[in-house]
CSV table of C-alpha atoms in Angstrom, one decimal:
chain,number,residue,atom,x,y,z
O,1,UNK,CA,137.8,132.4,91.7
O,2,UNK,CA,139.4,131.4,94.7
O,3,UNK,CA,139.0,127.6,95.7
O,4,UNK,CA,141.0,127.8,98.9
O,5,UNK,CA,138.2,126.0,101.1
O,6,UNK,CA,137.4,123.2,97.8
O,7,UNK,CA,135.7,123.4,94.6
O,8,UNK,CA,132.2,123.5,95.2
O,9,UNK,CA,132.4,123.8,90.8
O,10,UNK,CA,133.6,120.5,90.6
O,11,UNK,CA,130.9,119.2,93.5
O,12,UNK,CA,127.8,120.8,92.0
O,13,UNK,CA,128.6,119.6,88.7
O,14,UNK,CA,129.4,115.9,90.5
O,15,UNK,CA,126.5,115.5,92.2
O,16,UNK,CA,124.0,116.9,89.3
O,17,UNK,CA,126.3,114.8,86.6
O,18,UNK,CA,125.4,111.6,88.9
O,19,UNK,CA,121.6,111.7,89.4
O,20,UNK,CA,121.4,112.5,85.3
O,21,UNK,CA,123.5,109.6,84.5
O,22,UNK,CA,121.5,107.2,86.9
O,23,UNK,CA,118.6,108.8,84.6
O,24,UNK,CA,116.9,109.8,88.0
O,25,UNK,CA,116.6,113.7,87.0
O,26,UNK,CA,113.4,115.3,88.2
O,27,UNK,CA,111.9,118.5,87.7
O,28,UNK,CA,109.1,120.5,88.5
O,29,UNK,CA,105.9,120.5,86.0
O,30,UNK,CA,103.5,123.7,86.3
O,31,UNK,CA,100.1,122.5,86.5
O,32,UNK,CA,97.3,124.9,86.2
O,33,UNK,CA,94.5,122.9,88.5
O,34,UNK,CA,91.1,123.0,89.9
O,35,UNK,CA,90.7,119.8,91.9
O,36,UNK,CA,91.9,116.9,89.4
O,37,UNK,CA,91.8,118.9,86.1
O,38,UNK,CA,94.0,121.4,85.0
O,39,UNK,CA,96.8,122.2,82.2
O,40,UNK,CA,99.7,120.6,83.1
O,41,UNK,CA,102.4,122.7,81.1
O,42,UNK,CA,105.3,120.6,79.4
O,43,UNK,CA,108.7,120.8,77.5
O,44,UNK,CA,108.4,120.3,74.2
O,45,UNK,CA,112.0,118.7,72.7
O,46,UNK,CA,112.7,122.0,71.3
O,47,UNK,CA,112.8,123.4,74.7
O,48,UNK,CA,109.5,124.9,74.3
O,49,UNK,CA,106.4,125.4,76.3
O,50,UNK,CA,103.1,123.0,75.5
O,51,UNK,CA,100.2,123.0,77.3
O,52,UNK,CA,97.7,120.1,77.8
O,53,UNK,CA,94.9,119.6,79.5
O,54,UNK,CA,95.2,116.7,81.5
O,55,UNK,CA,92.9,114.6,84.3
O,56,UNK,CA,95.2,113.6,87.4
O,57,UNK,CA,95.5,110.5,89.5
O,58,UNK,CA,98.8,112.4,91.2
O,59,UNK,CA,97.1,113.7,93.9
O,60,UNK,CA,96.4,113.2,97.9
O,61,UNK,CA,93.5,115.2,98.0
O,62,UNK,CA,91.9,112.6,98.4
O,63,UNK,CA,87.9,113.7,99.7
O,64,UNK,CA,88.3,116.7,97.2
O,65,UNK,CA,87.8,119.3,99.9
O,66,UNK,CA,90.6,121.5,98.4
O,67,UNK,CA,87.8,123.0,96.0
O,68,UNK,CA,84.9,122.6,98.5
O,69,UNK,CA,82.7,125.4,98.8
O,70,UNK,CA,82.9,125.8,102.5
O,71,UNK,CA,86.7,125.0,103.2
O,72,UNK,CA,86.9,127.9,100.9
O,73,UNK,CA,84.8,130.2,102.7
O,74,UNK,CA,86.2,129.5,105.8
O,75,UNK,CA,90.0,129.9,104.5
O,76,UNK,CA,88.6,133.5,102.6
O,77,UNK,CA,86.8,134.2,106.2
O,78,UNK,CA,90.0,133.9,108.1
O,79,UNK,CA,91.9,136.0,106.0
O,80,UNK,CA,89.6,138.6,106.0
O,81,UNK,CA,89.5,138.6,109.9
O,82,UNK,CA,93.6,138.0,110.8
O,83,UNK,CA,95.0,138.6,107.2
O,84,UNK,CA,97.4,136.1,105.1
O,85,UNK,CA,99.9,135.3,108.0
O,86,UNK,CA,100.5,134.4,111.2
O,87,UNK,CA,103.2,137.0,111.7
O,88,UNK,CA,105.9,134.9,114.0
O,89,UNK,CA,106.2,131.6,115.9
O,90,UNK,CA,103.2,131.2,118.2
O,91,UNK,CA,104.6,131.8,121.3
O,92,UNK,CA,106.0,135.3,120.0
O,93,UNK,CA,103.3,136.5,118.4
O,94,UNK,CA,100.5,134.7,119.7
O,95,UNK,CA,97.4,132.7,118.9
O,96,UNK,CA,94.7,133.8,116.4
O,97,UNK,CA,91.4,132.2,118.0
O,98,UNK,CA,91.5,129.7,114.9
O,99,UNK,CA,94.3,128.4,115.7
O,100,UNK,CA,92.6,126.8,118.7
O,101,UNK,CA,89.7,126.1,117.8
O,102,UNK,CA,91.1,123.8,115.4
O,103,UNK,CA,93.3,122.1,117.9
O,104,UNK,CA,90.1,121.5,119.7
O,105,UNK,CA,88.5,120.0,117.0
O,106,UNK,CA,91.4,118.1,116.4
O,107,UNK,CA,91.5,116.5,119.4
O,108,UNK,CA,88.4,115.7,119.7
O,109,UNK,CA,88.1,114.1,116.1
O,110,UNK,CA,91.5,111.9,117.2
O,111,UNK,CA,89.5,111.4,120.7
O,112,UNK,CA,92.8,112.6,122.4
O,113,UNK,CA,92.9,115.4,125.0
O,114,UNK,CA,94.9,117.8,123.0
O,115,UNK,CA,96.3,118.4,119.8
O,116,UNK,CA,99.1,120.8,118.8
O,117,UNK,CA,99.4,122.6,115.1
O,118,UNK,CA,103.0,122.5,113.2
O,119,UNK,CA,103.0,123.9,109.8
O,120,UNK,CA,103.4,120.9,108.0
O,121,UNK,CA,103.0,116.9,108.4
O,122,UNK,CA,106.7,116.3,108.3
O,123,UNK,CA,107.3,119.4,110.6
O,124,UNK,CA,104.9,117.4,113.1
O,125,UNK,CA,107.0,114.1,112.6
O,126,UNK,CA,110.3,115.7,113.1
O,127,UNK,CA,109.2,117.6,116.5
O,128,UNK,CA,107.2,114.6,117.7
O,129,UNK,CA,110.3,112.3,116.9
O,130,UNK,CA,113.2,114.7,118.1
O,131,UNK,CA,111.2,115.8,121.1
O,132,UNK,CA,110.5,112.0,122.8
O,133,UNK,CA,113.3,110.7,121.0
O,134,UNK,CA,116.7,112.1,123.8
O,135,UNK,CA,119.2,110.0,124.4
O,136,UNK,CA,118.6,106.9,126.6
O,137,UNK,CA,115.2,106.0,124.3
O,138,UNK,CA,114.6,103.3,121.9
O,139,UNK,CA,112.7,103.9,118.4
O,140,UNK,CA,111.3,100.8,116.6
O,141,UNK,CA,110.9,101.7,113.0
O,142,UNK,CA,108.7,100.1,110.5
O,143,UNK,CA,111.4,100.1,107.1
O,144,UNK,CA,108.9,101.4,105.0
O,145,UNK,CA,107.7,104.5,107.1
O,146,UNK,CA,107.3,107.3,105.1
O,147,UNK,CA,110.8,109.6,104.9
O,148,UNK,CA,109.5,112.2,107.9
O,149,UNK,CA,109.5,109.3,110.2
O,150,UNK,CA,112.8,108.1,109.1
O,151,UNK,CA,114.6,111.9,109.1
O,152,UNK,CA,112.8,112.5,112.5
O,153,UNK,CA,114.6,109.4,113.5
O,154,UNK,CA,117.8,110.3,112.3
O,155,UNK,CA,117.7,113.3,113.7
O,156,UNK,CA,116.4,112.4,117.5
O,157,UNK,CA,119.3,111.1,119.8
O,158,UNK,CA,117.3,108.2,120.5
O,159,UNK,CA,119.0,104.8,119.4
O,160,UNK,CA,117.3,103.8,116.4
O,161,UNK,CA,116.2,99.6,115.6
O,162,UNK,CA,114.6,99.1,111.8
O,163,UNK,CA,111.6,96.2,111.7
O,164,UNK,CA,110.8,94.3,108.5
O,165,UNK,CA,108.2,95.9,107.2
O,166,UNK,CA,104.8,94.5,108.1
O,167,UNK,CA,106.6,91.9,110.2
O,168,UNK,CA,104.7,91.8,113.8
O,169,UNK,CA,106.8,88.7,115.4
O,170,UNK,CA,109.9,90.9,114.1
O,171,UNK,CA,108.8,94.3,115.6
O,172,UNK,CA,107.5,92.5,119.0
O,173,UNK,CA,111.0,91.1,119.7
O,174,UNK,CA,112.4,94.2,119.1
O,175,UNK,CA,110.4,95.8,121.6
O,176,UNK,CA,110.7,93.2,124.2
O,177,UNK,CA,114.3,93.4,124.0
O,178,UNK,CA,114.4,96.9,124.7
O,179,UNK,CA,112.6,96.4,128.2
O,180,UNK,CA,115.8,98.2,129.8
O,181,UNK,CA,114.7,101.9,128.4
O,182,UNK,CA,111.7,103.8,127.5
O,183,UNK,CA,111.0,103.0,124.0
O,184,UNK,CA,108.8,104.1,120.8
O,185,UNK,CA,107.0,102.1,118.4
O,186,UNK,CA,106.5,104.5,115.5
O,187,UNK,CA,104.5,103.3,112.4
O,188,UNK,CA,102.7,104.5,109.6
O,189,UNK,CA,99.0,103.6,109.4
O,190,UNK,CA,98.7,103.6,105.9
O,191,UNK,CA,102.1,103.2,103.9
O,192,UNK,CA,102.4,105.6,101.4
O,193,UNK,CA,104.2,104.1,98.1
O,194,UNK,CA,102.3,100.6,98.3
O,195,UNK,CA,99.1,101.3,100.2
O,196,UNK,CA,99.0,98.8,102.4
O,197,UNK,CA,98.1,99.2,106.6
O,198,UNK,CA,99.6,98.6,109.5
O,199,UNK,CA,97.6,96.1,112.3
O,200,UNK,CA,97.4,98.7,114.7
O,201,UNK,CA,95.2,96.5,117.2
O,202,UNK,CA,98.0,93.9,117.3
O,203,UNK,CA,101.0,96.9,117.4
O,204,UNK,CA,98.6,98.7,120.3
O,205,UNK,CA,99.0,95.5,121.5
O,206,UNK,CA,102.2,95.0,121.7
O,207,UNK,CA,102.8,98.6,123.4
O,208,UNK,CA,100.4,97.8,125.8
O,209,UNK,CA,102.5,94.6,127.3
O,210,UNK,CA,105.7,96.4,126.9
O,211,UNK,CA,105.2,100.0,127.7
O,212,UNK,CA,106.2,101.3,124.6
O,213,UNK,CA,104.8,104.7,123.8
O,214,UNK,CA,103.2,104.2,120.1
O,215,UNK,CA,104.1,107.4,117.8
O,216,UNK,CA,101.2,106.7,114.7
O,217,UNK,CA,101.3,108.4,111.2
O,218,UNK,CA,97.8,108.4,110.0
O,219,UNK,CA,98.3,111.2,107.3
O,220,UNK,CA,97.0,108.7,104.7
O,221,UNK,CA,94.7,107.0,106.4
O,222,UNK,CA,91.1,108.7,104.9
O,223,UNK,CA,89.1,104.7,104.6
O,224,UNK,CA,91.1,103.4,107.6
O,225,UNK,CA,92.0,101.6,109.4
O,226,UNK,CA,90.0,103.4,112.0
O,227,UNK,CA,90.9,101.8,115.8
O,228,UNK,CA,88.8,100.7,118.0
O,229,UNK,CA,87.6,102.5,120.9
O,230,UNK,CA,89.5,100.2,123.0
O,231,UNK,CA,92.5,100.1,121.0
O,232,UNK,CA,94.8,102.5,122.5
O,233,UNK,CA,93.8,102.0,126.2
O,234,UNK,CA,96.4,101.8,128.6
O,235,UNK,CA,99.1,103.2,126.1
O,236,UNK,CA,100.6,106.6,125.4
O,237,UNK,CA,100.0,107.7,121.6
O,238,UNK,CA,100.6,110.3,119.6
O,239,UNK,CA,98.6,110.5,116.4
O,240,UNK,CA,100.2,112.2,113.6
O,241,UNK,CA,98.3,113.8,111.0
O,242,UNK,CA,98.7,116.3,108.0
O,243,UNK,CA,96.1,119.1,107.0
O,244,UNK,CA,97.5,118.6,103.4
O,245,UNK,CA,95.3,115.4,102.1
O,246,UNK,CA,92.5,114.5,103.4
O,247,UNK,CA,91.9,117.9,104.9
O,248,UNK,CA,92.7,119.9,101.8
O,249,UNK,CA,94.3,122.6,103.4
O,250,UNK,CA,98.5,122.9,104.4
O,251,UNK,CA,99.6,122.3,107.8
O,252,UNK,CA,99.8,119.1,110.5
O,253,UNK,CA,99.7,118.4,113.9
O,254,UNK,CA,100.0,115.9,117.0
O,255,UNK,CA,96.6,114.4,118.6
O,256,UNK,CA,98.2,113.2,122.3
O,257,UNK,CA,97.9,113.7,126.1
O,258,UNK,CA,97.9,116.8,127.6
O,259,UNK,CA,101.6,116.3,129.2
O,260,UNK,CA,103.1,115.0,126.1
O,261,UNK,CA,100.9,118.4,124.0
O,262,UNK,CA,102.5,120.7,126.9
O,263,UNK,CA,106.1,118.6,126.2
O,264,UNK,CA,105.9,119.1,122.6
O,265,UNK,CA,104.6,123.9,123.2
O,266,UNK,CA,107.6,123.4,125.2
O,267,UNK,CA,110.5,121.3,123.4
O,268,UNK,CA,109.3,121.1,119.5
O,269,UNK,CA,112.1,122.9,117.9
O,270,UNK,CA,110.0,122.3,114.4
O,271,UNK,CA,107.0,124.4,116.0
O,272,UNK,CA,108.9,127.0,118.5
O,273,UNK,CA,111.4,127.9,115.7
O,274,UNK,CA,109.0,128.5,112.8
O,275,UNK,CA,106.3,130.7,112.0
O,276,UNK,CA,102.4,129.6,112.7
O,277,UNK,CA,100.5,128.1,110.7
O,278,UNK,CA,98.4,131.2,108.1
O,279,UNK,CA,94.6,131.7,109.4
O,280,UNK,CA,93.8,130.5,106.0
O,281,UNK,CA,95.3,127.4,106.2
O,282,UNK,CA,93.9,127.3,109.6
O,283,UNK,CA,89.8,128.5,108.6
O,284,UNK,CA,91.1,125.8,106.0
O,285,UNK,CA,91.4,122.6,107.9
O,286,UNK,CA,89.1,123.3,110.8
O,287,UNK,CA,86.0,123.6,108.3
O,288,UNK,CA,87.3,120.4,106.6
O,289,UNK,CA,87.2,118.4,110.1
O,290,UNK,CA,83.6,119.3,110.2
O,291,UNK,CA,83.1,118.0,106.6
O,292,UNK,CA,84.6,115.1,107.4
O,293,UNK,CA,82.9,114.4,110.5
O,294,UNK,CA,79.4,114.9,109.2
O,295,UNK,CA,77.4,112.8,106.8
O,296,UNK,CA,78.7,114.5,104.2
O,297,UNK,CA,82.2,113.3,105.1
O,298,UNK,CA,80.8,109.6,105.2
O,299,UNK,CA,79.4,110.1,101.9
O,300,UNK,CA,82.7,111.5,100.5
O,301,UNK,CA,84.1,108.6,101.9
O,302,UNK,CA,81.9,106.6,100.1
O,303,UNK,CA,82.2,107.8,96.7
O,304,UNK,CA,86.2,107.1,97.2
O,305,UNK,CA,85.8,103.2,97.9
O,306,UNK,CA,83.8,102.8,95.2
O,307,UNK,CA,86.3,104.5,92.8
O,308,UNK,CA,89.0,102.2,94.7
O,309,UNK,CA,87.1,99.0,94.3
O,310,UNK,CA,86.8,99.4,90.7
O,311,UNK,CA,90.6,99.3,89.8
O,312,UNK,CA,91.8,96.8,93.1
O,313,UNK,CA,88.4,95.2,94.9
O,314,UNK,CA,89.1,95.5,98.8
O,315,UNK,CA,92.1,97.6,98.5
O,316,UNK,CA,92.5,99.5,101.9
O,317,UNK,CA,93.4,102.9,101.1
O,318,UNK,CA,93.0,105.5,97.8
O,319,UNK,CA,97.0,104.5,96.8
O,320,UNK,CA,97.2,101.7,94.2
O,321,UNK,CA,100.5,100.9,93.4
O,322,UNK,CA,101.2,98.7,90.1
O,323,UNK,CA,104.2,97.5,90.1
O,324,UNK,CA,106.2,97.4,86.8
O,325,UNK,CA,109.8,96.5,88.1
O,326,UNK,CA,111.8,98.3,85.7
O,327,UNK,CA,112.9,102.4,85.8
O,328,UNK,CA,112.6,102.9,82.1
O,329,UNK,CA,109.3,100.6,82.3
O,330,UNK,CA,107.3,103.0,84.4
O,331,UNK,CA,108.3,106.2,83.0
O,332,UNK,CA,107.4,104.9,79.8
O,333,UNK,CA,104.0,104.0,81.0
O,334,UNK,CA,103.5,107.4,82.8
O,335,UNK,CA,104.3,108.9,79.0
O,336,UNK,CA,101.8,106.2,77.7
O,337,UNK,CA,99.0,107.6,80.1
O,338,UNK,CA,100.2,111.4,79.5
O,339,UNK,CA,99.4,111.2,76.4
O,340,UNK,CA,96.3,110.2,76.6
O,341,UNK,CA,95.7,113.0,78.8
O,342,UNK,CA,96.0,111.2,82.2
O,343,UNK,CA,98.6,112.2,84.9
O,344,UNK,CA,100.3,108.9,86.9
O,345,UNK,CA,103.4,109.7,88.3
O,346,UNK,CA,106.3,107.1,87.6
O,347,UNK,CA,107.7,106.2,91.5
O,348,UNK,CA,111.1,105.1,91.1
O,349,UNK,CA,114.3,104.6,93.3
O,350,UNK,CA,115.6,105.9,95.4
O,351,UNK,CA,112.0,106.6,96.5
O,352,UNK,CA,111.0,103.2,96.3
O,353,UNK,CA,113.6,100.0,96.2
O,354,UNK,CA,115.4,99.2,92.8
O,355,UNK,CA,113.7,97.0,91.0
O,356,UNK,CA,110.4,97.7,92.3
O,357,UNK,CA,109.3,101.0,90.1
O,358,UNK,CA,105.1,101.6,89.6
O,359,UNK,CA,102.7,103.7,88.8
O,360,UNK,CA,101.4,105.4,91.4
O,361,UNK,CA,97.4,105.9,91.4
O,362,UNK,CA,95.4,108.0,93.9
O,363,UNK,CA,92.1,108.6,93.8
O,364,UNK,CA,89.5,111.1,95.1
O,365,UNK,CA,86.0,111.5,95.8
O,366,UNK,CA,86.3,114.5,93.4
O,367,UNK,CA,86.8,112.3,90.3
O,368,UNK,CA,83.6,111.4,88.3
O,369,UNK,CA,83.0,107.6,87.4
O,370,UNK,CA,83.4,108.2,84.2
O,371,UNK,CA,86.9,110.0,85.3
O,372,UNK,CA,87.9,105.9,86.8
O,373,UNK,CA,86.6,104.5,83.8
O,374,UNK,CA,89.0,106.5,81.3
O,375,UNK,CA,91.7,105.9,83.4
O,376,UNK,CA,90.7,102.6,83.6
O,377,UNK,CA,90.6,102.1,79.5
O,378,UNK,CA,93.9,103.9,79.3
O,379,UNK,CA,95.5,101.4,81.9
O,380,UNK,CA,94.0,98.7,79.3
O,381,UNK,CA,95.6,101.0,76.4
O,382,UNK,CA,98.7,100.4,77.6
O,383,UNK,CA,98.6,97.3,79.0
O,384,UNK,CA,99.2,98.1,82.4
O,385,UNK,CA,96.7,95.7,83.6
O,386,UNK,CA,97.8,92.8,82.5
């Protein structure tokens, strides 16, 4: 073999040696589903295949509209119509009518004047964040924004400042002293590994008195916190939003002005560079927005706080983190729940800080009560609610 430009045997081996011995090795589980039940298929020690039927809390699907009746039709609809894909980027190939249609509804669900599709949620954050980001801006970055926020960052030639997270006076002196250049506040609204929120009115706030364009990840945020009517006046925003969780469906996009939409057809190398987003992710989502819209969607809504309230009273969002501290500790719980036929992921570092690992629960209005109450016996079981 020749090794004239390095041995990438030695390297592989390296880097794959490393994240084993730090015992951080992951794989991917097949797991046969229909909303949160399925067979999750497994390893056996022997290094062969066992199947078990399992109940998930894994999952950001979070009204259940993945399985519901009328997301499905729509998404079978589309194909049948414009077939399974989109066929190039959009402005090669083209539109198909849902396309817009669902930025319309978009849009007027985020009560923005436009809205523009990217095939994914972290697509979305990368050409938002790359695109207002040139050289000459400012980004103000809460720490714990999810890791779209943070590549997007990385990757804009913006100068980049990191805020304590969930510190306001921190994040407000940052902005102030960056009166000299345009800057961005960028913030998740709902943070996804602990749950908590973001005070939007105070960060619209602080936009407002600095003229700092506010760049909002709401991709988590199905209970909230919902802004006031007034909350965003006299700012520019971009609402970022995925069609994977609450919508059910695959895809995300940007809720904004119409000059920072036309920017973003026009400079988004995530959207101009990549195919469109498939008719049935499309049919997908924009059926979804209806659902959540209507008094269905409120009673969806509904059924998901009280599956919340029963595990963490008051808790602002369907994430529950419990916090176990050690690696070992919450893997070993995640086993202790898999075998009783519940599916918790262990979230460890690097995903979340050393020292800090949990249990991460998510609910959905398509679990049962009875569905909370044997997770909430096996938390008991295993004394993870101590």
């Amino acid at each position: 073999m020749n090794r004239s430009g390095g041995d990438w045997d030695r390297w592989l081996a390296h880097r794959l040696g490393s994240i084993r011995d730090q015992g951080r090795w992951r794989a991917h589980r097949e797991f046969d589903a229909w909303g949160p039940r399925g067979t999750l298929r497994m390893t056996a020690p022997d290094g062969s295949a066992v199947d078990r039927e399992v109940l998930s809390f894994a999952s950001n699907d979070y009204l259940g509209l993945s399985i519901h009746p009328a997301v499905i039709a729509d998404a079978h609809a589309a194909i049948d119509r414009w077939g399974t894909g989109a066929g190039a980027s959009r402005l090669v190939t083209g539109d198909r009518p849902v396309h817009e249609d669902l930025e319309r509804e978009l849009a007027e669900w985020k009560q923005t004047e436009r809205a523009v599709l990217f095939p994914t949620g972290f697509a979305a954050n990368l050409g938002v964040l790359t695109t207002l980001g040139t050289a000459g801006v400012a980004i103000v970055s809460d720490e714990l924004n999810h890791a779209s926020l943070i590549d997007g960052s990385r990757l804009a030639k913006a100068d980049v400042h990191i805020a304590p997270h969930g510190d306001h006076a921190a994040l407000e002196d940052l902005v102030a002293g960056m009166a000299d250049r345009p800057t961005m506040v960028v913030i998740d609204s709902v943070f996804s590994m602990d749950g908590d929120v973001a005070d939007l009115e105070a960060v619209a706030d602080t936009c407002r008195r600095h003229g700092a364009l506010l760049v909002l990840d709401e991709a988590h945020a199905v209970l909230g916190p919902e802004p006031t009517p007034a909350c965003f006046d006299g700012i520019e925003v971009v609402r970022v939003g995925t069609l994977s969780k609450t919508l059910g469906a695959l895809g995300g996009f940007a809720a904004c002005s119409a000059r920072v939409a036309d920017l973003l057809v026009n400079a988004a190398r995530s959207a101009i560079f990549t195919t469109g987003l498939s008719p049935a992710d499309a049919g997908a989502a924009l059926a979804a927005v209806r659902v959540v819209r209507s008094p269905e969607g409120d009673e969806l809504r509904a059924t998901l706080r009280r599956h919340v309230d029963r595990l963490r009273p008051g808790h602002p969002s369907p994430i529950v983190p419990l916090i176990l501290g050690r690696e070992e500790d919450a893997v070993a719980a995640s086993g202790a729940l898999l075998g009783r036929g519940l599916l918790v992921p262990a979230i460890r570092p690097p995903t979340v800080a050393p020292g800090t690992s949990r249990l991460r629960i998510t609910f959905s209005a398509a679990h049962t009560d009875d569905d909370v109450a044997r997770l909430l016996d096996g938390l008991a079981e295993i004394g993870a609610l101590a």
